[in-house]
PDB file of C-alpha atoms in Angstrom:
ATOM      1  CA  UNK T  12       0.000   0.000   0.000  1.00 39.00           C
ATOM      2  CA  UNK T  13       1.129   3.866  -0.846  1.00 40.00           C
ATOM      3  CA  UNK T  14       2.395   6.016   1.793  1.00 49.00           C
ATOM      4  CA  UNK T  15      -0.525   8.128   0.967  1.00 43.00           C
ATOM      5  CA  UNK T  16      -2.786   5.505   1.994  1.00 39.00           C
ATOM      6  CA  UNK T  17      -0.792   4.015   5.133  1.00 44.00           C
ATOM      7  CA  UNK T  18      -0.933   8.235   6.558  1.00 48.00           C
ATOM      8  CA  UNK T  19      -5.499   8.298   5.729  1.00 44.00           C
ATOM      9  CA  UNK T  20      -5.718   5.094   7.572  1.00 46.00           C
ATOM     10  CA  UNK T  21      -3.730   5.475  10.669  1.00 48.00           C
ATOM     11  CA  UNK T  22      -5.968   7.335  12.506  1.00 53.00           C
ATOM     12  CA  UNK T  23      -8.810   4.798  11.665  1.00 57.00           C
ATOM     13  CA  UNK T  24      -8.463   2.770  14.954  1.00 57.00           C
ATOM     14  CA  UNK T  25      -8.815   5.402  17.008  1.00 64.00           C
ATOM     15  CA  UNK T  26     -11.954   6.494  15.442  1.00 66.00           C
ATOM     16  CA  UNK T  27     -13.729   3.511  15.616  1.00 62.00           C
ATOM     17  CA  UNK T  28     -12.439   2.924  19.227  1.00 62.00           C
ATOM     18  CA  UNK T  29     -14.471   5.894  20.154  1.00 69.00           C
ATOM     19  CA  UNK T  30     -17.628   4.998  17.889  1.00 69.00           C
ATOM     20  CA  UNK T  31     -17.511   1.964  19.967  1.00 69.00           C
ATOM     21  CA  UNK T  32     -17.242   3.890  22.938  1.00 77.00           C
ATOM     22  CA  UNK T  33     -21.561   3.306  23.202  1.00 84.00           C
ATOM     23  CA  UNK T  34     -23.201  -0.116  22.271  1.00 89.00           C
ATOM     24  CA  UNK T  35     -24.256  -0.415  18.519  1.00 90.00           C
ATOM     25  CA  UNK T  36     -26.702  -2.887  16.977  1.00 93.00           C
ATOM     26  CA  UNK T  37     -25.613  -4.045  13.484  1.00 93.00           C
ATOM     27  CA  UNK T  38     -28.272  -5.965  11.149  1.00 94.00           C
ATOM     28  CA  UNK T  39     -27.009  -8.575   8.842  1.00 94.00           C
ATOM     29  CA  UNK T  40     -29.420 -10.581   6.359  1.00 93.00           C
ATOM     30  CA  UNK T  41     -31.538 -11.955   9.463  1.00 94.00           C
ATOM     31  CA  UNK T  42     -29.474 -11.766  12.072  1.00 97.00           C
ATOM     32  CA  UNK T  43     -29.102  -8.935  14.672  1.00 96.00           C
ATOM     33  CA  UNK T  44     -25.754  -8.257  16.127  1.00 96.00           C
ATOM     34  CA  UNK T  45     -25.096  -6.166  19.278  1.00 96.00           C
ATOM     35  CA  UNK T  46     -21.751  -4.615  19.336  1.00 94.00           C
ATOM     36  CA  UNK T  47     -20.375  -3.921  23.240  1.00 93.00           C
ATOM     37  CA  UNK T  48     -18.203  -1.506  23.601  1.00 90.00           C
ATOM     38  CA  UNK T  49     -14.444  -3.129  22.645  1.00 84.00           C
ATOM     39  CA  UNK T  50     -15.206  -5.356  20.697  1.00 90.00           C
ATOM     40  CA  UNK T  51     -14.876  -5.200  16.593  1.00 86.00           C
ATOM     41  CA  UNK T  52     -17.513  -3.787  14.799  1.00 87.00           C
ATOM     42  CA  UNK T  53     -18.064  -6.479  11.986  1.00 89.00           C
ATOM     43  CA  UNK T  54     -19.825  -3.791   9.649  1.00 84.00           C
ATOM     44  CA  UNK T  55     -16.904  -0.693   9.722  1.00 79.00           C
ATOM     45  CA  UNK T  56     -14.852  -3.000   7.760  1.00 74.00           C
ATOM     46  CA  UNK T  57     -14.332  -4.700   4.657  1.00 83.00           C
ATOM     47  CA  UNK T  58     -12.428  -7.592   5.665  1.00 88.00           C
ATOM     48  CA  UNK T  59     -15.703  -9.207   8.029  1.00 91.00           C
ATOM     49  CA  UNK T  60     -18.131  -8.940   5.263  1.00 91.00           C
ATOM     50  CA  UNK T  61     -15.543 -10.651   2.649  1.00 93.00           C
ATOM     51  CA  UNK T  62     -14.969 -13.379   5.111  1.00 95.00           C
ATOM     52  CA  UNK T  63     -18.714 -13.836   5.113  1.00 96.00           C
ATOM     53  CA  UNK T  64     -19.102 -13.436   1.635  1.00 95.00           C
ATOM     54  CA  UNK T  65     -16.616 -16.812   0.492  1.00 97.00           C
ATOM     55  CA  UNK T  66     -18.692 -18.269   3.694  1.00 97.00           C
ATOM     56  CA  UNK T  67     -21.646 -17.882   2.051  1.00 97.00           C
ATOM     57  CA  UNK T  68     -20.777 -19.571  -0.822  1.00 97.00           C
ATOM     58  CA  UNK T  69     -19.348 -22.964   0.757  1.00 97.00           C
ATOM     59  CA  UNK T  70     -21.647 -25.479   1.799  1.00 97.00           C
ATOM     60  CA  UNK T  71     -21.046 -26.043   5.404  1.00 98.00           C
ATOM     61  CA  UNK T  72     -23.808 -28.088   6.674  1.00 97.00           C
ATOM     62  CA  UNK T  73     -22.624 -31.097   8.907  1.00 97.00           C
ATOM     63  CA  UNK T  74     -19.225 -29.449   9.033  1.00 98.00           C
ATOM     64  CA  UNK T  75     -17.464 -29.069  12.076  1.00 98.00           C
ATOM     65  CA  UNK T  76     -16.356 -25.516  12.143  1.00 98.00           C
ATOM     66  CA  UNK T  77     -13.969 -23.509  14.278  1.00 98.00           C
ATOM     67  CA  UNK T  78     -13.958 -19.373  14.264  1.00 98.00           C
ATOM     68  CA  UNK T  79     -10.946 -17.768  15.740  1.00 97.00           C
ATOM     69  CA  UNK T  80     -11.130 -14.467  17.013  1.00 95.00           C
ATOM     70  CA  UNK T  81     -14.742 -14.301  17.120  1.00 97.00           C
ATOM     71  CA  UNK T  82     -15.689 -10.439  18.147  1.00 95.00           C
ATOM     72  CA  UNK T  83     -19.454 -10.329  18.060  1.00 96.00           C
ATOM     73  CA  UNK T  84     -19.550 -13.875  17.061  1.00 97.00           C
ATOM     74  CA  UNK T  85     -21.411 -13.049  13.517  1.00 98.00           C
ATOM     75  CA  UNK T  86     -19.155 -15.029  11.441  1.00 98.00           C
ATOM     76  CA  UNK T  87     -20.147 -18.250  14.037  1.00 98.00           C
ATOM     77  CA  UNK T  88     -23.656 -17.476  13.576  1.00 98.00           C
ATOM     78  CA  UNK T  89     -24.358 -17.081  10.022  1.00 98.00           C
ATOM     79  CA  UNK T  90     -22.449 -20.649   9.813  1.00 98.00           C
ATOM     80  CA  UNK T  91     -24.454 -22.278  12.167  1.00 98.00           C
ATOM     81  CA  UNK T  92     -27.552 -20.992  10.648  1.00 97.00           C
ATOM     82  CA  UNK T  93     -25.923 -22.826   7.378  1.00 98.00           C
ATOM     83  CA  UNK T  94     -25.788 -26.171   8.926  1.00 98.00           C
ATOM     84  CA  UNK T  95     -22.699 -26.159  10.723  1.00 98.00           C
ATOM     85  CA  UNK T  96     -21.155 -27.129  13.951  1.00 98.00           C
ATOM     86  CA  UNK T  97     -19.283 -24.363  15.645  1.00 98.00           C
ATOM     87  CA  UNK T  98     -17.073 -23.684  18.175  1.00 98.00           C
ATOM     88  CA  UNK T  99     -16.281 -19.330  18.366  1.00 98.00           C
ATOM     89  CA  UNK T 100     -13.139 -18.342  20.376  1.00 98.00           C
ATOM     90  CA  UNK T 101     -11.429 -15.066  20.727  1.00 97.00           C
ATOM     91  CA  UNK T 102      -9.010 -13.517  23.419  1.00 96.00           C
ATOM     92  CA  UNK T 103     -11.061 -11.154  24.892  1.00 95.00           C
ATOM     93  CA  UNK T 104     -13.265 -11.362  28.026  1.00 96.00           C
ATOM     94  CA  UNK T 105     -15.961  -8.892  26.281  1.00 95.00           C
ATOM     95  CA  UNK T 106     -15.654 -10.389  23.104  1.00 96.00           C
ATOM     96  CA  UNK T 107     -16.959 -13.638  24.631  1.00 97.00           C
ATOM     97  CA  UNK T 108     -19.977 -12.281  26.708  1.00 97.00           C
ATOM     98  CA  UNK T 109     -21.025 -10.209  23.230  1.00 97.00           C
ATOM     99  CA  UNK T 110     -20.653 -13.646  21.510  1.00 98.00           C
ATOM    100  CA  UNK T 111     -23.084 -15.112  24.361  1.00 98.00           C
ATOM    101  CA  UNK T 112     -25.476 -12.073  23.630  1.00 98.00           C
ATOM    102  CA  UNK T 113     -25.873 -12.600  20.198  1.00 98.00           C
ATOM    103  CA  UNK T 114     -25.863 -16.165  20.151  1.00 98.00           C
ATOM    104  CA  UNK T 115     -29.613 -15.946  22.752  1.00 97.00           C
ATOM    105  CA  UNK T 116     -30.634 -12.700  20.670  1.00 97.00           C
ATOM    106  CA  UNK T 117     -30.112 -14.994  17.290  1.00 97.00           C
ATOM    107  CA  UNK T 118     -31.559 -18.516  18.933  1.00 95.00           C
ATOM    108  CA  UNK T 119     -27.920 -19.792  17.601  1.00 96.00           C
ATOM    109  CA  UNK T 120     -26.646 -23.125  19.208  1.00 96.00           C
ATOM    110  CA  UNK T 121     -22.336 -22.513  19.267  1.00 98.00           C
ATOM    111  CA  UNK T 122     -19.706 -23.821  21.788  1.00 98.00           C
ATOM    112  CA  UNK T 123     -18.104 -20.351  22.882  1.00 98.00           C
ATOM    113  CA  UNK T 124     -14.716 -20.432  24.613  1.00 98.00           C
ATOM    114  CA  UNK T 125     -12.635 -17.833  26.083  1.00 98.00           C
ATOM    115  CA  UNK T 126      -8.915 -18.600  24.385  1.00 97.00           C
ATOM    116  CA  UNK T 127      -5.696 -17.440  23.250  1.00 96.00           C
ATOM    117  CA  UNK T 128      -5.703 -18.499  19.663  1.00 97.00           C
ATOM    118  CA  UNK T 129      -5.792 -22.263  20.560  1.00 97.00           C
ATOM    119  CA  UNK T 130      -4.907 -22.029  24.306  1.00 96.00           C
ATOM    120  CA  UNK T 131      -7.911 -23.223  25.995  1.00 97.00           C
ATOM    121  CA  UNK T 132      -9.167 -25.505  22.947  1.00 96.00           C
ATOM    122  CA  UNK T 133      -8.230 -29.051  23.096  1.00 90.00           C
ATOM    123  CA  UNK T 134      -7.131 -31.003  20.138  1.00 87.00           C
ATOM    124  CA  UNK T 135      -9.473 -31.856  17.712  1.00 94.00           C
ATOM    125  CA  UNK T 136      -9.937 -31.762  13.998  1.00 96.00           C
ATOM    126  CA  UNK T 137     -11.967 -29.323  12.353  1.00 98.00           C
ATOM    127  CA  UNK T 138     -13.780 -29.321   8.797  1.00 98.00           C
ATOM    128  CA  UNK T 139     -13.099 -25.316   8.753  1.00 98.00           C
ATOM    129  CA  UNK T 140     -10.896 -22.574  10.201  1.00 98.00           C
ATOM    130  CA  UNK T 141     -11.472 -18.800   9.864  1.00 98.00           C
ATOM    131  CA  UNK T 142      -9.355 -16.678  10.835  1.00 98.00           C
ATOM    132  CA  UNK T 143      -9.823 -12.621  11.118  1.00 95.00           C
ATOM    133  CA  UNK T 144      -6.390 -11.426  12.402  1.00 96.00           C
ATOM    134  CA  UNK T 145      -5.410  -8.127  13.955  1.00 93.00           C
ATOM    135  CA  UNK T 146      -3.323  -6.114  11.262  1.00 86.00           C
ATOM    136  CA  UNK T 147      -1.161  -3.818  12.686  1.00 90.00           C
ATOM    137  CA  UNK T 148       2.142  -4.205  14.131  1.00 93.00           C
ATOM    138  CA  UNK T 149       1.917  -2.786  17.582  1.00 93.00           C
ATOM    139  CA  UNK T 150       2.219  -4.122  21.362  1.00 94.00           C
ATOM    140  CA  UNK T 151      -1.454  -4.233  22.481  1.00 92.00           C
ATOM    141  CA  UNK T 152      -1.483  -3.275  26.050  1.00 90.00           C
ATOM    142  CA  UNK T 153      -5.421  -3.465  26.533  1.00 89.00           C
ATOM    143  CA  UNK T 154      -7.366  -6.029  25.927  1.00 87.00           C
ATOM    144  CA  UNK T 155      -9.791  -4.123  23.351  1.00 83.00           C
ATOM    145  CA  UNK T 156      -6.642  -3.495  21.362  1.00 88.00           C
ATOM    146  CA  UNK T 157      -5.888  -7.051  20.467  1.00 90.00           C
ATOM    147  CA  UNK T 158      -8.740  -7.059  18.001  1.00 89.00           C
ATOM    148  CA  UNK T 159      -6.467  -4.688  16.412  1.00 88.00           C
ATOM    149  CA  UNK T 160      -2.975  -5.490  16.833  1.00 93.00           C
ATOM    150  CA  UNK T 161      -0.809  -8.169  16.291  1.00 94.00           C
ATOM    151  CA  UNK T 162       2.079  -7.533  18.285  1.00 95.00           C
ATOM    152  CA  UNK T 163       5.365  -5.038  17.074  1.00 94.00           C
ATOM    153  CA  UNK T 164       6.868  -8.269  15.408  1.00 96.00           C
ATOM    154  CA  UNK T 165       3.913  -9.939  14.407  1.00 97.00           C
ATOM    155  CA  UNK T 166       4.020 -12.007  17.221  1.00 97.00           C
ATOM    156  CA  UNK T 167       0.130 -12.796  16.616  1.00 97.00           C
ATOM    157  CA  UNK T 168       0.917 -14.871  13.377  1.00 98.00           C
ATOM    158  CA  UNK T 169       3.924 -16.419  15.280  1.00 98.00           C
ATOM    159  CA  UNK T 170       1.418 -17.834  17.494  1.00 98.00           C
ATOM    160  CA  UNK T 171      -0.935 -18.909  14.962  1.00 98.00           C
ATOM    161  CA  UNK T 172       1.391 -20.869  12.965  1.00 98.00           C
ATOM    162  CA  UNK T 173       3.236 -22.539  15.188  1.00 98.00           C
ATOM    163  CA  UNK T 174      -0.080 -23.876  17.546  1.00 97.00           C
ATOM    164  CA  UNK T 175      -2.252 -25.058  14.663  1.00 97.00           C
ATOM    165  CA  UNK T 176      -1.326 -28.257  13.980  1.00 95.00           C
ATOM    166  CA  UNK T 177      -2.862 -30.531  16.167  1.00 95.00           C
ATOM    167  CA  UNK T 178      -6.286 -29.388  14.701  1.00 97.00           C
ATOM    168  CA  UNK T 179      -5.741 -30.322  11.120  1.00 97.00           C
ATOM    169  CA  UNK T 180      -5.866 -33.203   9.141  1.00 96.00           C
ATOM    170  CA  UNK T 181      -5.565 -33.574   5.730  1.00 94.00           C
ATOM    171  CA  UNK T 182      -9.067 -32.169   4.233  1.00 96.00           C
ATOM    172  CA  UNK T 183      -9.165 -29.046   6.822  1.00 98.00           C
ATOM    173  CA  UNK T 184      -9.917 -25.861   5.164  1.00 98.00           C
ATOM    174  CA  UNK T 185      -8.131 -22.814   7.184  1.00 98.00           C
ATOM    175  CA  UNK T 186      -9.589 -19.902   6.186  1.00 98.00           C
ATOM    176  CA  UNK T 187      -8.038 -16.270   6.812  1.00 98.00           C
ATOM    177  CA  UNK T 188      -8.991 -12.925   5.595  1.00 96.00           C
ATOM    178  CA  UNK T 189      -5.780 -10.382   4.991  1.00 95.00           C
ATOM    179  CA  UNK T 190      -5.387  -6.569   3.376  1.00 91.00           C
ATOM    180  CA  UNK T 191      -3.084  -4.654   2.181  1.00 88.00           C
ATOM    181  CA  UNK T 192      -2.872  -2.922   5.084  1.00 85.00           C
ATOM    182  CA  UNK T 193      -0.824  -5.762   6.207  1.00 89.00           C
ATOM    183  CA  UNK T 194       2.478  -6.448   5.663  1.00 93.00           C
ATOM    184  CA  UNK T 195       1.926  -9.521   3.815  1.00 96.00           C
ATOM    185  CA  UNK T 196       5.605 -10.599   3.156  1.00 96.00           C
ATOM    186  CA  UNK T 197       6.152 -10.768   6.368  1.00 97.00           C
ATOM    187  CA  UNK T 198       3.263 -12.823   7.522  1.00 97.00           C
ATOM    188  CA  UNK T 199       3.785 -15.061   4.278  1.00 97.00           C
ATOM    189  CA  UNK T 200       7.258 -15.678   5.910  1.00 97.00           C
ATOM    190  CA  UNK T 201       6.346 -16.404   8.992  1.00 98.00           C
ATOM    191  CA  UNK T 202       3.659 -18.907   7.084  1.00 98.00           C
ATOM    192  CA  UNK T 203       6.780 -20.310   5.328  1.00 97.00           C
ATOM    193  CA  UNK T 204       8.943 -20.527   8.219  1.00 97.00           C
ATOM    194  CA  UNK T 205       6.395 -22.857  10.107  1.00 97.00           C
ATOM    195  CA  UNK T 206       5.362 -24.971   7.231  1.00 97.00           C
ATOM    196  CA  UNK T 207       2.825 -23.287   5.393  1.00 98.00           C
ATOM    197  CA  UNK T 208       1.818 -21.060   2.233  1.00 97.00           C
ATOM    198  CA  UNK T 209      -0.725 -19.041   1.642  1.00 97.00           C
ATOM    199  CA  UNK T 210      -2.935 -19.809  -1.306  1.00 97.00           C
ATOM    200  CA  UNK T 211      -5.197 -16.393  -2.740  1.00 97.00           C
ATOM    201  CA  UNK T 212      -8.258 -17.708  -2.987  1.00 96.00           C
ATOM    202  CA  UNK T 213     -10.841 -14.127  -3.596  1.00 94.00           C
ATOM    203  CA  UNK T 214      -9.868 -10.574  -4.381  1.00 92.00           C
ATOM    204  CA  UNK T 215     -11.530  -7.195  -3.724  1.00 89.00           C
ATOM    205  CA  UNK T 216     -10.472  -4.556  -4.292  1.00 85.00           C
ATOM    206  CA  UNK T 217     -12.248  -1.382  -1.532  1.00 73.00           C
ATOM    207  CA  UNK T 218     -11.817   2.296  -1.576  1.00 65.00           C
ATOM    208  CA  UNK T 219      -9.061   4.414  -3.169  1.00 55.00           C
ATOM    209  CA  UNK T 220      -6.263   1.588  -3.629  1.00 50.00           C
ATOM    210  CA  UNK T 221      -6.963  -0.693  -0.910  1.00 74.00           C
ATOM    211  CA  UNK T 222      -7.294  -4.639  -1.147  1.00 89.00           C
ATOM    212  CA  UNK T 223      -8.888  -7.493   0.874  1.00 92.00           C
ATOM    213  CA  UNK T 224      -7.889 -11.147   0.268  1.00 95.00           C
ATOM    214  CA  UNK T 225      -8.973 -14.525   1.171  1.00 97.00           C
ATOM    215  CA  UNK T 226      -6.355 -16.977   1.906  1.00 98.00           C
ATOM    216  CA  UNK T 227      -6.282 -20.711   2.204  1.00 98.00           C
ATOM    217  CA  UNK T 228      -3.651 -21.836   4.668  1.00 98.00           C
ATOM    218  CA  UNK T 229      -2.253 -25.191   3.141  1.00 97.00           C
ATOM    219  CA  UNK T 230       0.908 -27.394   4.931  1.00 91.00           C
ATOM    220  CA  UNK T 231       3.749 -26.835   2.373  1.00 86.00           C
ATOM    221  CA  UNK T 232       4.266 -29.509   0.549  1.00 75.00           C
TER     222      UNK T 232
END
């Protein structure tokens, strides 16, 4: 991405932090999603509906899923509502109450659980990742902020790479949504350095110059 672009987005965090600031109620197809203060608004960005776009388009029923990350837990919900079993984690204490809130407010049926990437999950094989990482490399030093940042040397994808083994097998599809906002030769390194590539599965291009992707994470072979 241009410099140009890099300086118009920086302040974006800090703006949305303080829309946040008040609870919000997002609507999405059927579903109605509170947003608590501190956790990610699914609807400010591009990258959420993308994700949920290429969901929409699999065919998930009788899969057993796994959503990392969670936030308000809509991914988990609109692929329970499409047949699958899911389990919706993320890092934050607030994330996972909101994820209990919407899950009663939708009449959704999910395993939640308050983890660390895959801290608190034990092993066991999934049909599906997704994946909706925190972008920008900074030390988050509250827990709202690690919906945003990934740590100064991407210690966030470190983590990722290096844990996720024990909960694939051979057909898993890991699914992770990425701009360029990023810095993707980094986080393709770190892929590489732990056994993995990332495959570009979607395109879109957003506003001004700006890019979302969807990438398959598959073992190197």
């Amino acid at each position: 991405m241009n410099r140009l672009i890099r300086k118009i987005l920086a302040p974006v965090p800090s703006l949305v932090r303080w829309y946040l600031s008040k609870k919000r109620t997002y609507h999405y197809k059927d579903l109605t999603i509170e947003v608590m203060p501190g956790v990610f608004h699914p609807g400010l960005f591009f990258s959420t509906n993308l994700l949920l776009e290429f969901v929409l388009q699999q065919n998930l029923k009788g899969s057993v899923a796994l959503e990392i990350g969670a936030g308000t837990g809509i991914l988990s919900l609109v692929a329970n509502k499409m047949g699958a079993i899911v389990t919706a984690t993320d890092i934050s204490s607030i994330a996972i109450e909101n994820i209990h809130a919407n899950a009663k407010k939708n009449n959704a049926s999910i395993s939640i659980v308050h983890s660390d990437l895959f801290t608190n999950l034990p092993p066991s094989v999934y049909d599906w990742i997704f994946v909706n990482p925190p972008y920008y490399p900074k030390q988050p030093k509250k827990e709202e902020e690690f919906a945003w940042y990934c740590g100064e040397q991407h210690e966030y994808f470190i983590n990722l790479f290096s844990t996720i083994h024990p909960f694939l097998s051979d057909k898993t599809r890991t699914i992770m949504v990425l701009s360029d906002v990023c810095n993707l030769n980094t986080i393709f390194k770190i892929a590489a350095d732990h056994g993995f590539q990332l495959v570009k599965v979607l395109e879109k291009k957003i506003w001004i110059d700006g890019k979302n992707y969807i990438f398959e994470i598959k073992q190197a072979v």
